[in-house]
CSV table of C-alpha atoms and ligand atoms in Angstrom, one decimal:
chain,number,residue,atom,x,y,z
A,1,MET,CA,-57.9,-58.2,27.3
A,2,ARG,CA,-60.4,-60.1,25.3
A,3,GLY,CA,-63.6,-59.1,27.0
A,4,LEU,CA,-67.4,-58.9,27.2
A,5,VAL,CA,-69.5,-56.6,29.3
A,6,LEU,CA,-72.8,-58.0,30.5
A,7,SER,CA,-75.5,-56.7,32.9
A,8,THR,CA,-76.4,-58.7,35.9
A,9,LYS,CA,-79.6,-60.0,34.2
A,10,GLU,CA,-77.6,-61.8,31.5
A,11,LEU,CA,-75.1,-63.1,34.0
A,12,ALA,CA,-77.9,-64.5,36.3
A,13,GLU,CA,-79.8,-66.2,33.4
A,14,VAL,CA,-77.1,-67.6,31.1
A,15,ASP,CA,-73.9,-69.5,31.8
A,16,TRP,CA,-71.7,-66.8,30.4
A,17,PRO,CA,-68.5,-68.0,32.0
A,18,GLU,CA,-68.8,-71.3,30.1
A,19,LEU,CA,-69.6,-69.6,26.8
A,20,ALA,CA,-66.8,-67.1,27.3
A,21,ALA,CA,-64.3,-69.8,28.1
A,22,LYS,CA,-65.3,-71.8,25.0
A,23,SER,CA,-64.9,-68.6,22.9
A,24,GLY,CA,-61.5,-67.6,24.2
A,25,ILE,CA,-62.8,-64.6,26.2
A,26,ASN,CA,-60.6,-63.9,29.2
A,27,THR,CA,-62.4,-61.0,30.9
A,28,ILE,CA,-66.1,-60.4,31.9
A,29,GLY,CA,-67.1,-56.9,33.0
A,30,THR,CA,-70.3,-56.7,35.0
A,31,HIS,CA,-72.7,-53.9,34.5
A,32,ILE,CA,-74.8,-51.5,35.2
A,33,THR,CA,-74.8,-49.7,38.6
A,34,PRO,CA,-72.6,-50.3,41.7
A,35,SER,CA,-75.4,-51.2,44.0
A,36,GLU,CA,-77.0,-53.5,41.5
A,37,VAL,CA,-73.8,-55.3,40.8
A,38,ALA,CA,-72.9,-55.5,44.5
A,39,ALA,CA,-76.3,-57.1,45.2
A,40,PHE,CA,-75.8,-59.6,42.4
A,41,MET,CA,-72.3,-60.5,43.4
A,42,ALA,CA,-73.6,-61.3,47.0
A,43,SER,CA,-76.5,-63.4,45.6
A,44,PRO,CA,-76.3,-67.2,45.0
A,45,GLU,CA,-76.3,-66.5,41.2
A,46,GLY,CA,-73.5,-64.0,41.7
A,47,LYS,CA,-71.5,-66.5,43.8
A,48,ALA,CA,-71.9,-69.2,41.2
A,49,PHE,CA,-70.8,-66.7,38.5
A,50,ARG,CA,-67.7,-65.9,40.5
A,51,ARG,CA,-66.9,-69.6,41.1
A,52,LYS,CA,-67.3,-70.4,37.4
A,53,CYS,CA,-65.1,-67.5,36.4
A,54,ARG,CA,-62.4,-68.8,38.8
A,55,LYS,CA,-62.7,-72.3,37.3
A,56,TYR,CA,-62.2,-71.1,33.7
A,57,GLY,CA,-59.6,-68.5,34.6
A,58,ILE,CA,-61.8,-65.6,33.6
A,59,THR,CA,-61.0,-62.2,35.1
A,60,VAL,CA,-64.0,-60.3,36.5
A,61,GLU,CA,-64.1,-56.5,36.5
A,62,HIS,CA,-67.0,-54.1,37.0
A,63,GLN,CA,-68.0,-51.5,34.4
A,64,LEU,CA,-70.4,-49.2,36.2
A,65,HIS,CA,-72.6,-46.2,35.6
A,66,ALA,CA,-71.8,-44.8,39.0
A,67,MET,CA,-72.3,-41.0,39.4
A,68,GLY,CA,-75.9,-41.2,40.7
A,69,GLU,CA,-74.7,-43.4,43.5
A,70,LEU,CA,-71.3,-41.8,44.2
A,71,LEU,CA,-73.0,-38.5,44.8
A,72,PRO,CA,-76.5,-39.5,46.1
A,73,ARG,CA,-79.1,-37.2,44.7
A,74,GLU,CA,-80.8,-36.8,48.1
A,75,LEU,CA,-77.9,-34.7,49.2
A,76,PHE,CA,-79.2,-31.9,47.0
A,77,ALA,CA,-81.5,-30.8,49.8
A,78,GLU,CA,-78.6,-30.6,52.2
A,79,ASP,CA,-76.1,-28.7,49.9
A,80,SER,CA,-77.1,-27.9,46.3
A,81,THR,CA,-73.7,-26.4,45.5
A,82,MET,CA,-72.3,-30.0,45.2
A,83,PHE,CA,-74.6,-30.4,42.1
A,84,ARG,CA,-74.2,-29.1,38.6
A,85,MET,CA,-75.5,-25.7,37.5
A,86,ASP,CA,-77.6,-25.9,34.3
A,87,SER,CA,-77.2,-23.4,31.4
A,88,CYS,CA,-79.9,-21.2,33.0
A,89,GLY,CA,-77.8,-20.8,36.2
A,90,ARG,CA,-79.9,-23.1,38.3
A,91,ARG,CA,-78.4,-25.9,40.5
A,92,THR,CA,-80.0,-29.2,39.6
A,93,ALA,CA,-79.6,-32.8,40.8
A,94,ASP,CA,-80.4,-34.3,37.4
A,95,PHE,CA,-76.9,-35.4,36.3
A,96,ASN,CA,-73.3,-35.3,37.3
A,97,CYS,CA,-71.9,-32.8,39.9
A,98,CYS,CA,-70.1,-29.5,40.3
A,99,VAL,CA,-66.4,-30.3,40.1
A,100,HIS,CA,-65.6,-27.0,41.8
A,101,SER,CA,-67.2,-28.4,45.0
A,102,GLU,CA,-64.5,-29.8,47.3
A,103,LYS,CA,-67.2,-31.5,49.3
A,104,ALA,CA,-68.8,-33.1,46.3
A,105,LEU,CA,-65.4,-34.5,45.2
A,106,GLU,CA,-64.7,-35.8,48.6
A,107,ILE,CA,-68.0,-37.6,48.9
A,108,ILE,CA,-67.6,-39.1,45.4
A,109,ALA,CA,-64.1,-40.3,46.0
A,110,SER,CA,-65.1,-41.9,49.4
A,111,ASN,CA,-68.0,-43.7,47.8
A,112,ALA,CA,-65.9,-44.8,44.9
A,113,ALA,CA,-63.4,-46.3,47.4
A,114,LYS,CA,-66.2,-48.0,49.3
A,115,PHE,CA,-67.6,-49.6,46.1
A,116,ALA,CA,-64.0,-50.4,45.0
A,117,LYS,CA,-63.5,-52.4,48.2
A,118,LEU,CA,-66.9,-54.2,47.8
A,119,LEU,CA,-66.4,-54.9,44.1
A,120,ARG,CA,-62.7,-55.6,43.8
A,121,PRO,CA,-61.8,-56.5,40.2
A,122,GLY,CA,-59.3,-59.3,39.4
A,123,ASN,CA,-57.1,-56.9,37.3
A,124,HIS,CA,-57.0,-53.7,39.5
A,125,ARG,CA,-58.9,-51.9,36.7
A,126,TYR,CA,-61.8,-49.9,38.0
A,127,TYR,CA,-64.7,-48.2,36.1
A,128,PHE,CA,-66.8,-45.6,37.8
A,129,TRP,CA,-68.4,-43.7,35.0
A,130,LEU,CA,-70.0,-40.3,35.2
A,131,ASP,CA,-73.4,-39.6,33.7
A,132,ASP,CA,-71.7,-39.9,30.4
A,133,ASN,CA,-74.5,-39.1,28.0
A,134,ALA,CA,-75.7,-36.1,30.0
A,135,PRO,CA,-74.8,-32.5,30.6
A,136,VAL,CA,-72.1,-31.4,33.1
A,137,CYS,CA,-71.8,-28.3,35.3
A,138,CYS,CA,-72.1,-24.9,33.8
A,139,CYS,CA,-71.1,-22.8,36.9
A,140,PRO,CA,-68.6,-20.0,36.3
A,141,PHE,CA,-65.7,-22.2,37.5
A,142,CYS,CA,-66.7,-25.5,35.7
A,143,ALA,CA,-67.8,-23.8,32.5
A,144,GLU,CA,-64.0,-23.3,31.8
A,145,PHE,CA,-63.7,-27.1,31.5
A,146,SER,CA,-65.0,-29.4,28.8
A,147,PRO,CA,-67.1,-32.5,29.8
A,148,SER,CA,-64.0,-34.8,29.5
A,149,GLU,CA,-62.0,-32.3,31.6
A,150,GLN,CA,-64.6,-32.2,34.3
A,151,ALA,CA,-64.7,-36.0,34.2
A,152,LEU,CA,-60.9,-36.2,34.6
A,153,ILE,CA,-61.0,-33.9,37.6
A,154,VAL,CA,-63.4,-36.3,39.3
A,155,GLU,CA,-61.5,-39.4,38.1
A,156,ASN,CA,-58.1,-38.2,39.3
A,157,ARG,CA,-59.7,-37.6,42.7
A,158,MET,CA,-61.3,-41.0,42.8
A,159,LEU,CA,-58.1,-42.8,41.9
A,160,ARG,CA,-56.1,-41.1,44.6
A,161,LYS,CA,-58.6,-42.4,47.1
A,162,ILE,CA,-58.9,-45.9,45.7
A,163,ARG,CA,-55.1,-46.3,45.6
A,164,LYS,CA,-54.9,-45.9,49.4
A,165,GLN,CA,-56.5,-49.3,49.6
A,166,ASP,CA,-55.3,-50.8,46.3
A,167,PRO,CA,-51.9,-49.3,45.3
A,168,GLU,CA,-52.1,-51.0,41.9
A,169,ALA,CA,-55.5,-49.5,41.1
A,170,LYS,CA,-56.2,-48.0,37.7
A,171,LEU,CA,-59.3,-46.1,36.8
A,172,ALA,CA,-61.0,-45.6,33.4
A,173,HIS,CA,-61.5,-42.3,31.7
A,174,LEU,CA,-64.5,-43.0,29.5
A,175,ALA,CA,-64.4,-41.3,26.1
A,176,TYR,CA,-68.0,-41.5,25.0
A,177,SER,CA,-70.6,-39.2,23.5
A,178,PHE,CA,-70.0,-35.6,24.8
A,179,PHE,CA,-66.9,-36.9,26.6
A,180,MET,CA,-65.2,-38.0,23.3
A,181,PRO,CA,-63.0,-34.9,22.7
A,182,ALA,CA,-59.7,-35.3,24.6
A,183,PRO,CA,-59.1,-33.3,27.8
A,184,ARG,CA,-56.5,-30.5,27.4
A,185,LYS,CA,-56.6,-28.3,30.5
A,186,VAL,CA,-56.5,-31.3,32.9
A,187,ALA,CA,-53.8,-34.0,32.8
A,188,PRO,CA,-54.6,-37.6,33.9
A,189,ASP,CA,-52.9,-38.9,37.0
A,190,GLU,CA,-50.7,-41.9,36.4
A,191,GLY,CA,-53.0,-44.9,36.4
A,192,ILE,CA,-55.9,-43.3,34.6
A,193,PHE,CA,-56.5,-45.2,31.4
A,194,LEU,CA,-58.5,-44.4,28.3
A,195,GLU,CA,-61.7,-46.3,27.7
A,196,PHE,CA,-62.7,-45.6,24.2
A,197,ALA,CA,-66.4,-46.3,23.5
A,198,PRO,CA,-67.4,-45.1,20.0
A,199,ILE,CA,-71.2,-45.2,20.5
A,200,TYR,CA,-71.8,-43.0,17.5
A,201,ARG,CA,-70.4,-44.9,14.6
A,202,SER,CA,-71.6,-47.2,11.8
A,203,TRP,CA,-71.2,-50.9,12.5
A,204,ASP,CA,-72.4,-51.9,8.9
A,205,VAL,CA,-68.9,-51.0,7.7
A,206,PRO,CA,-65.5,-50.8,9.3
A,207,LEU,CA,-64.1,-47.7,11.0
A,208,THR,CA,-61.8,-47.4,8.0
A,209,GLN,CA,-64.8,-46.2,5.9
A,210,GLU,CA,-64.3,-42.8,7.4
A,211,ASP,CA,-67.2,-41.1,5.7
A,212,ALA,CA,-69.8,-43.6,7.0
A,213,LEU,CA,-72.2,-41.9,9.4
A,214,CYS,CA,-73.7,-43.1,12.6
A,215,PRO,CA,-77.1,-44.4,11.4
A,216,ARG,CA,-79.0,-43.1,14.5
A,217,GLY,CA,-79.4,-39.5,13.5
A,218,TYR,CA,-76.2,-38.1,15.0
A,219,PRO,CA,-74.0,-36.2,12.5
A,220,VAL,CA,-70.9,-38.2,13.5
A,221,SER,CA,-68.8,-40.2,11.1
A,222,ASN,CA,-66.5,-43.2,11.6
A,223,GLY,CA,-63.6,-40.8,10.8
A,224,ASP,CA,-64.7,-38.4,13.6
A,225,ASN,CA,-64.3,-41.3,16.0
A,226,LEU,CA,-60.8,-42.0,14.7
A,227,ARG,CA,-59.8,-38.4,15.1
A,228,TRP,CA,-61.1,-38.5,18.7
A,229,LEU,CA,-59.2,-41.6,19.4
A,230,GLU,CA,-56.0,-40.1,18.0
A,231,GLU,CA,-56.3,-37.0,20.1
A,232,ASN,CA,-57.0,-39.0,23.2
A,233,LEU,CA,-54.0,-41.2,22.6
A,234,LYS,CA,-51.9,-38.0,22.8
A,235,VAL,CA,-53.1,-37.7,26.4
A,236,PHE,CA,-53.4,-41.3,27.5
A,237,PRO,CA,-51.0,-44.3,27.0
A,238,ALA,CA,-52.2,-46.7,24.3
A,239,ASP,CA,-50.9,-49.9,25.9
A,240,ASP,CA,-53.1,-49.5,28.9
A,241,ALA,CA,-56.2,-48.2,27.0
A,242,VAL,CA,-59.2,-50.4,26.4
A,243,VAL,CA,-61.7,-50.3,23.5
A,244,LEU,CA,-65.3,-50.8,24.6
A,245,GLU,CA,-67.1,-51.7,21.4
A,246,TYR,CA,-70.6,-52.7,20.5
A,247,TRP,CA,-70.0,-55.4,17.8
A,248,VAL,CA,-72.0,-58.0,19.8
A,249,ASP,CA,-74.3,-55.6,21.7
A,250,ALA,CA,-77.8,-56.8,21.1
A,251,SER,CA,-79.1,-53.9,23.3
A,252,LEU,CA,-77.6,-51.2,21.0
A,253,PHE,CA,-79.1,-52.8,17.8
A,254,SER,CA,-82.4,-53.1,19.7
A,255,ARG,CA,-82.2,-49.4,20.5
A,256,TRP,CA,-82.3,-50.4,24.1
A,257,LYS,CA,-85.9,-51.6,23.8
A,258,ARG,CA,-87.0,-55.2,24.5
A,259,PRO,CA,-87.8,-57.6,23.0
A,260,ALA,CA,-84.3,-57.6,21.5
A,261,VAL,CA,-83.7,-58.0,17.8
A,262,GLU,CA,-81.3,-60.6,16.6
A,263,LEU,CA,-77.7,-59.3,16.6
A,264,PRO,CA,-76.6,-58.1,13.1
A,265,TRP,CA,-73.1,-59.7,13.3
A,266,HIS,CA,-70.5,-58.5,10.8
A,267,PRO,CA,-67.3,-60.5,11.4
A,268,ASP,CA,-65.6,-58.7,8.5
A,269,VAL,CA,-66.2,-55.3,10.2
A,270,CYS,CA,-64.9,-56.7,13.6
A,271,ALA,CA,-61.8,-58.1,11.9
A,272,SER,CA,-61.0,-54.9,10.2
A,273,ASP,CA,-61.7,-52.8,13.3
A,274,LEU,CA,-59.3,-55.0,15.4
A,275,ALA,CA,-56.6,-54.2,12.9
A,276,THR,CA,-57.4,-50.5,13.1
A,277,TYR,CA,-57.2,-50.4,16.9
A,278,ALA,CA,-54.0,-52.5,16.9
A,279,GLY,CA,-52.5,-50.0,14.5
A,280,TYR,CA,-52.9,-47.4,17.2
A,281,GLY,CA,-51.2,-49.7,19.7
A,282,LEU,CA,-54.3,-50.7,21.5
A,283,ARG,CA,-54.1,-54.2,23.1
A,284,ASN,CA,-57.2,-54.4,25.3
A,285,VAL,CA,-60.6,-55.0,23.6
A,286,THR,CA,-64.0,-55.7,25.0
A,287,SER,CA,-67.6,-55.4,23.8
A,288,PHE,CA,-71.0,-55.0,25.3
A,289,ALA,CA,-73.3,-58.1,24.8
A,290,VAL,CA,-76.2,-56.7,26.8
A,291,TYR,CA,-79.7,-58.2,26.2
A,292,MET,CA,-78.2,-61.6,25.5
A,293,ASP,CA,-80.2,-63.2,28.3
A,294,ALA,CA,-82.3,-66.4,28.5
A,295,GLU,CA,-85.2,-64.9,26.6
A,296,TYR,CA,-82.8,-63.8,23.8
A,297,PHE,CA,-81.2,-67.2,23.4
A,298,GLY,CA,-84.7,-68.8,23.6
A,299,ARG,CA,-85.6,-66.9,20.4
A,300,PHE,CA,-82.1,-66.8,18.8
A,301,PRO,CA,-80.2,-69.9,20.0
A,302,SER,CA,-77.0,-69.4,18.0
A,303,THR,CA,-74.0,-68.5,20.1
A,304,ALA,CA,-71.9,-68.4,16.9
A,305,PRO,CA,-71.3,-64.6,16.9
A,306,ILE,CA,-69.9,-64.6,20.4
A,307,GLU,CA,-67.7,-67.6,19.6
A,308,GLU,CA,-66.5,-66.0,16.4
A,309,TYR,CA,-65.8,-62.7,18.2
A,310,GLY,CA,-63.8,-64.5,20.8
A,311,GLN,CA,-61.9,-66.6,18.3
A,312,MET,CA,-61.0,-63.5,16.3
A,313,LEU,CA,-59.7,-61.7,19.4
A,314,GLU,CA,-57.7,-64.8,20.6
A,315,SER,CA,-56.1,-65.4,17.2
A,316,PHE,CA,-55.5,-61.8,16.4
A,317,ARG,CA,-51.9,-60.9,15.5
A,318,HIS,CA,-50.5,-57.6,14.5
A,319,PHE,CA,-47.1,-56.9,12.9
A,320,PRO,CA,-46.2,-53.2,13.0
A,321,HIS,CA,-43.6,-53.4,10.2
A,322,LEU,CA,-42.0,-55.5,7.5
A,323,ASN,CA,-38.2,-55.7,6.8
A,324,ASP,CA,-35.8,-55.6,3.9
A,325,PRO,CA,-33.0,-57.9,4.9
A,326,TRP,CA,-31.0,-57.2,1.7
A,327,TYR,CA,-30.7,-53.5,1.8
A,328,GLY,CA,-31.8,-52.7,5.3
A,329,TRP,CA,-34.6,-50.4,4.2
A,330,GLU,CA,-37.3,-49.7,6.8
A,331,ASP,CA,-40.9,-50.3,6.0
A,332,ALA,CA,-43.8,-49.0,8.1
A,333,THR,CA,-46.2,-51.4,6.5
A,334,LYS,CA,-48.5,-53.0,9.1
A,335,VAL,CA,-50.1,-56.4,8.7
A,336,SER,CA,-52.8,-58.0,10.9
A,337,PHE,CA,-54.6,-61.3,10.7
A,338,CYS,CA,-57.1,-63.2,12.7
A,339,ARG,CA,-59.2,-66.3,12.2
A,340,SER,CA,-62.4,-67.8,13.3
A,341,ALA,CA,-64.3,-71.0,12.4
A,342,GLU,CA,-65.7,-69.1,9.4
A,343,ALA,CA,-62.7,-67.4,7.8
A,344,LEU,CA,-59.0,-66.4,7.9
A,345,ASN,CA,-58.8,-62.6,7.5
A,346,PHE,CA,-55.7,-60.5,6.6
A,347,ARG,CA,-55.2,-56.7,6.3
A,348,PHE,CA,-52.1,-55.0,5.0
A,349,ASP,CA,-51.7,-51.2,5.6
A,350,VAL,CA,-49.0,-50.5,3.1
A,351,ASN,CA,-46.8,-47.5,3.6
A,352,ASP,CA,-45.8,-46.3,0.1
A,353,SER,CA,-45.9,-42.7,-1.1
A,354,THR,CA,-45.1,-43.5,-4.7
A,355,LEU,CA,-47.7,-45.9,-6.1
A,356,THR,CA,-47.0,-47.8,-9.2
A,357,VAL,CA,-50.1,-49.6,-10.7
A,358,CYS,CA,-50.0,-51.3,-14.0
A,359,ARG,CA,-53.4,-50.9,-15.6
A,360,GLY,CA,-53.1,-53.5,-18.4
A,361,GLU,CA,-55.3,-56.6,-19.0
A,362,GLY,CA,-54.9,-59.8,-17.1
A,363,GLU,CA,-53.6,-60.6,-13.7
A,364,ARG,CA,-50.0,-61.0,-14.7
A,365,THR,CA,-49.7,-57.2,-14.9
A,366,VAL,CA,-49.6,-57.3,-11.1
A,367,ASP,CA,-46.0,-58.4,-11.6
A,368,ASP,CA,-45.1,-54.8,-12.6
A,369,SER,CA,-47.2,-53.1,-9.8
A,370,ASP,CA,-46.8,-52.4,-6.2
A,371,ARG,CA,-48.4,-55.2,-4.2
A,372,ALA,CA,-49.0,-56.9,-0.9
A,373,GLU,CA,-48.1,-60.6,-1.1
A,374,LEU,CA,-49.4,-63.5,0.9
A,375,PHE,CA,-48.5,-67.2,0.9
A,376,ILE,CA,-50.5,-69.9,2.6
A,377,SER,CA,-48.7,-73.2,2.6
A,378,CYS,CA,-50.3,-76.7,3.3
A,379,ASP,CA,-47.1,-77.8,4.9
A,380,PRO,CA,-43.8,-76.3,6.3
A,381,GLU,CA,-41.8,-77.5,3.3
A,382,MET,CA,-43.9,-75.7,0.7
A,383,LYS,CA,-44.8,-78.9,-1.0
A,384,ARG,CA,-48.0,-77.2,-1.9
A,385,TYR,CA,-48.7,-73.5,-1.3
A,386,TYR,CA,-50.8,-70.7,-2.7
A,387,GLY,CA,-49.7,-67.2,-3.5
A,388,PHE,CA,-51.9,-64.1,-3.6
A,389,GLU,CA,-50.2,-60.9,-4.9
A,390,MET,CA,-52.6,-58.0,-4.5
A,391,ASP,CA,-52.2,-54.5,-6.0
A,392,PRO,CA,-53.5,-51.1,-4.9
A,393,ALA,CA,-56.3,-51.3,-7.5
A,394,GLY,CA,-57.8,-54.5,-6.2
A,395,LYS,CA,-56.3,-56.8,-8.8
A,396,VAL,CA,-55.0,-60.2,-7.6
A,397,MET,CA,-52.5,-62.5,-9.2
A,398,ASP,CA,-53.2,-65.8,-7.6
A,399,TYR,CA,-51.4,-69.1,-8.2
A,400,ARG,CA,-50.9,-72.6,-6.9
A,401,ASN,CA,-47.2,-73.5,-6.4
A,402,SER,CA,-44.8,-76.1,-5.1
A,403,PHE,CA,-41.2,-75.9,-4.1
A,404,TYR,CA,-39.2,-74.7,-6.0
A,405,ARG,CA,-41.2,-72.2,-8.1
A,406,GLN,CA,-43.5,-74.7,-9.9
A,407,PHE,CA,-46.1,-71.9,-10.6
A,408,ASP,CA,-49.5,-72.8,-11.8
A,409,TYR,CA,-50.9,-69.4,-12.8
A,410,GLY,CA,-54.0,-71.0,-14.4
A,411,TRP,CA,-55.4,-71.7,-11.0
A,412,ASP,CA,-58.1,-69.2,-9.9
A,413,SER,CA,-58.9,-69.0,-6.2
A,414,GLY,CA,-62.0,-66.9,-6.7
A,415,ILE,CA,-60.7,-64.8,-3.7
A,416,ARG,CA,-61.3,-61.1,-4.3
A,417,PRO,CA,-59.4,-58.7,-2.1
A,418,VAL,CA,-60.6,-55.2,-1.4
A,419,SER,CA,-58.0,-52.5,-2.0
A,420,THR,CA,-58.2,-48.8,-1.0
A,421,ILE,CA,-55.8,-46.1,-2.0
A,422,LEU,CA,-54.8,-43.9,1.0
A,423,PRO,CA,-52.8,-40.6,1.2
A,424,ASP,CA,-49.7,-42.5,2.4
A,425,GLY,CA,-50.1,-45.8,0.6
A,426,TYR,CA,-52.8,-48.4,0.2
A,427,ARG,CA,-54.8,-50.9,2.2
A,428,VAL,CA,-55.6,-54.5,1.2
A,429,GLU,CA,-58.1,-56.6,3.0
A,430,VAL,CA,-58.7,-60.2,2.1
A,431,SER,CA,-60.7,-63.0,3.7
A,432,PHE,CA,-60.4,-66.7,3.0
A,433,PRO,CA,-63.6,-68.6,3.9
A,434,SER,CA,-62.9,-71.9,5.8
A,435,GLY,CA,-64.6,-73.9,3.0
A,436,PHE,CA,-62.1,-72.5,0.5
A,437,LEU,CA,-59.2,-73.3,2.7
A,438,ARG,CA,-60.4,-76.9,3.2
A,439,SER,CA,-60.8,-77.4,-0.5
A,440,ALA,CA,-57.3,-76.2,-1.0
A,441,GLY,CA,-56.0,-78.8,1.5
A,442,ILE,CA,-55.5,-76.4,4.4
A,443,GLU,CA,-57.1,-77.2,7.7
A,444,PRO,CA,-58.4,-73.8,8.9
A,445,ASP,CA,-58.1,-74.7,12.6
A,446,GLY,CA,-54.8,-76.5,12.3
A,447,PRO,CA,-51.3,-75.0,12.2
A,448,LEU,CA,-50.9,-72.5,9.4
A,449,HIS,CA,-47.7,-71.7,7.5
A,450,ILE,CA,-47.9,-68.2,6.3
A,451,GLY,CA,-45.7,-65.7,4.4
A,452,LEU,CA,-46.3,-62.0,4.5
A,453,TYR,CA,-44.4,-59.7,2.0
A,454,ARG,CA,-44.7,-56.7,-0.2
A,455,ALA,CA,-43.2,-55.6,-3.4
A,456,ASP,CA,-42.5,-51.9,-4.1
A,457,ALA,CA,-42.2,-51.4,-7.9
A,458,THR,CA,-40.2,-48.3,-8.7
A,459,GLY,CA,-41.7,-48.0,-12.2
A,460,SER,CA,-38.4,-48.3,-13.9
A,461,GLY,CA,-38.4,-52.1,-13.7
A,462,ASP,CA,-36.7,-52.3,-10.2
A,463,ILE,CA,-38.5,-53.8,-7.3
A,464,HIS,CA,-37.8,-53.5,-3.6
A,465,TRP,CA,-38.8,-56.5,-1.5
A,466,PHE,CA,-40.0,-56.5,2.1
A,467,THR,CA,-40.9,-59.5,4.2
A,468,LEU,CA,-42.0,-60.3,7.7
A,469,VAL,CA,-39.5,-63.2,8.1
A,470,ASP,CA,-35.9,-63.0,6.7
A,471,PRO,CA,-35.5,-66.0,4.4
A,472,HIS,CA,-31.7,-65.7,4.5
A,473,THR,CA,-31.3,-65.9,0.7
A,474,PRO,CA,-28.4,-64.1,-1.0
A,475,GLU,CA,-30.9,-62.4,-3.4
A,476,PRO,CA,-34.5,-61.5,-2.6
A,477,ASP,CA,-36.5,-64.8,-2.9
A,478,PHE,CA,-39.7,-65.5,-0.9
A,479,HIS,CA,-40.3,-68.9,-2.5
A,480,VAL,CA,-38.4,-70.8,0.1
A,481,PRO,CA,-39.7,-72.4,3.3
A,482,ALA,CA,-37.5,-70.2,5.5
A,483,SER,CA,-39.7,-67.2,4.5
A,484,LEU,CA,-42.8,-68.7,6.2
A,485,PHE,CA,-43.8,-68.4,9.9
A,486,ASP,CA,-45.8,-71.0,11.7
A,487,TYR,CA,-49.0,-70.0,13.4
A,488,PHE,CA,-50.8,-72.5,15.7
B,501,ZN,ZN1,-69.5,-26.3,38.9
């Protein structure tokens, strides 16, 4: 899934299906409440939206803040035991419900099924969120269960009911705010999928900067979010999970107050985060883009961030390991790349517990160090190609080359990778601006011929070689066209 989540206001005012199609987005999630979205979908604007999505092949789903409508608050007067107990022992209709109330669960599930029929998604994926940033029930029964466990009790019940009318139905378990810690005492039914929405993180830097704190006063770090993701992925399958991000959410960066500020778009952060999520096996990604309505584009006309976000999702590739065709060694090094109109981005997460880094002067010392290696060729025959060999300390040995091994080490690309030493290896991130690629004779939007490798220096002069593509040479040698792969 390459998605966007938009409220009915944006969808009514802006031709989002056209912009999404142009950007490579394949799924639009409507938002905010079930009744609001149902009214929109039945309106002339909603019908036009649906028609355009059909024309462009865009899947429509509905990501809904639902609890207030699934258990109407008026029912409190009739039976307060359906509603949550606060920490002082009083029943209250403010948020959520009492998951110990059979009657509450039945009403919630029936209303979810009713809205599910009215708002049928194109992908069988349903989203009926609880009051996810609000307290849950503290009654003696419910107090035994964490917020995410209480949510899962309700979600399991809703899904059973929805499946009676849509047997392929799947329902989101939203990990967000208080609901971030994974459920333990309650297991998800088959068909409940994880929706991971890291609302409390920093978007100035990638998730890999684990000590970065949420800038909005919450003592939560990027690393805390990753730990929560890891614990949730022990409970929910990764291949069905969806990331709900905020990279292009003007409403978040406006602190949910209009008029909206201009989106602070960080493509490098998005590219790195995509690699992080892919490393966990996540395949479905969407982002809020709320507040990007007619008024927003009137003041900030550029659609470039949306286009770039979509292009990066569409071009994103992840390779979970490299190979050693000569000795058959296994290598858990992960490589990701993606491109947009602005840049070509790579990330290597090298698995290597014995780092060898040669600290001497000059870039040729990289020859004796552990390193991630990248070739970009102008053509499939390697008539002209460029090599970037990048060590764990951030040093790069770059050269221009032509087949066979006509090295020009004097060439300097000016490209500066960022390396980070990790407990089990090192990470290298490198970005090639489109202007650089063009000046090097590579059309950034055209077919690319890429080689991905790594060298593991043992420190005693020996080097082990790993590659994505087996070049079928008798001895390790990457400087042959057969070691490249084509990316279109
Ligand atoms: Zn309760």
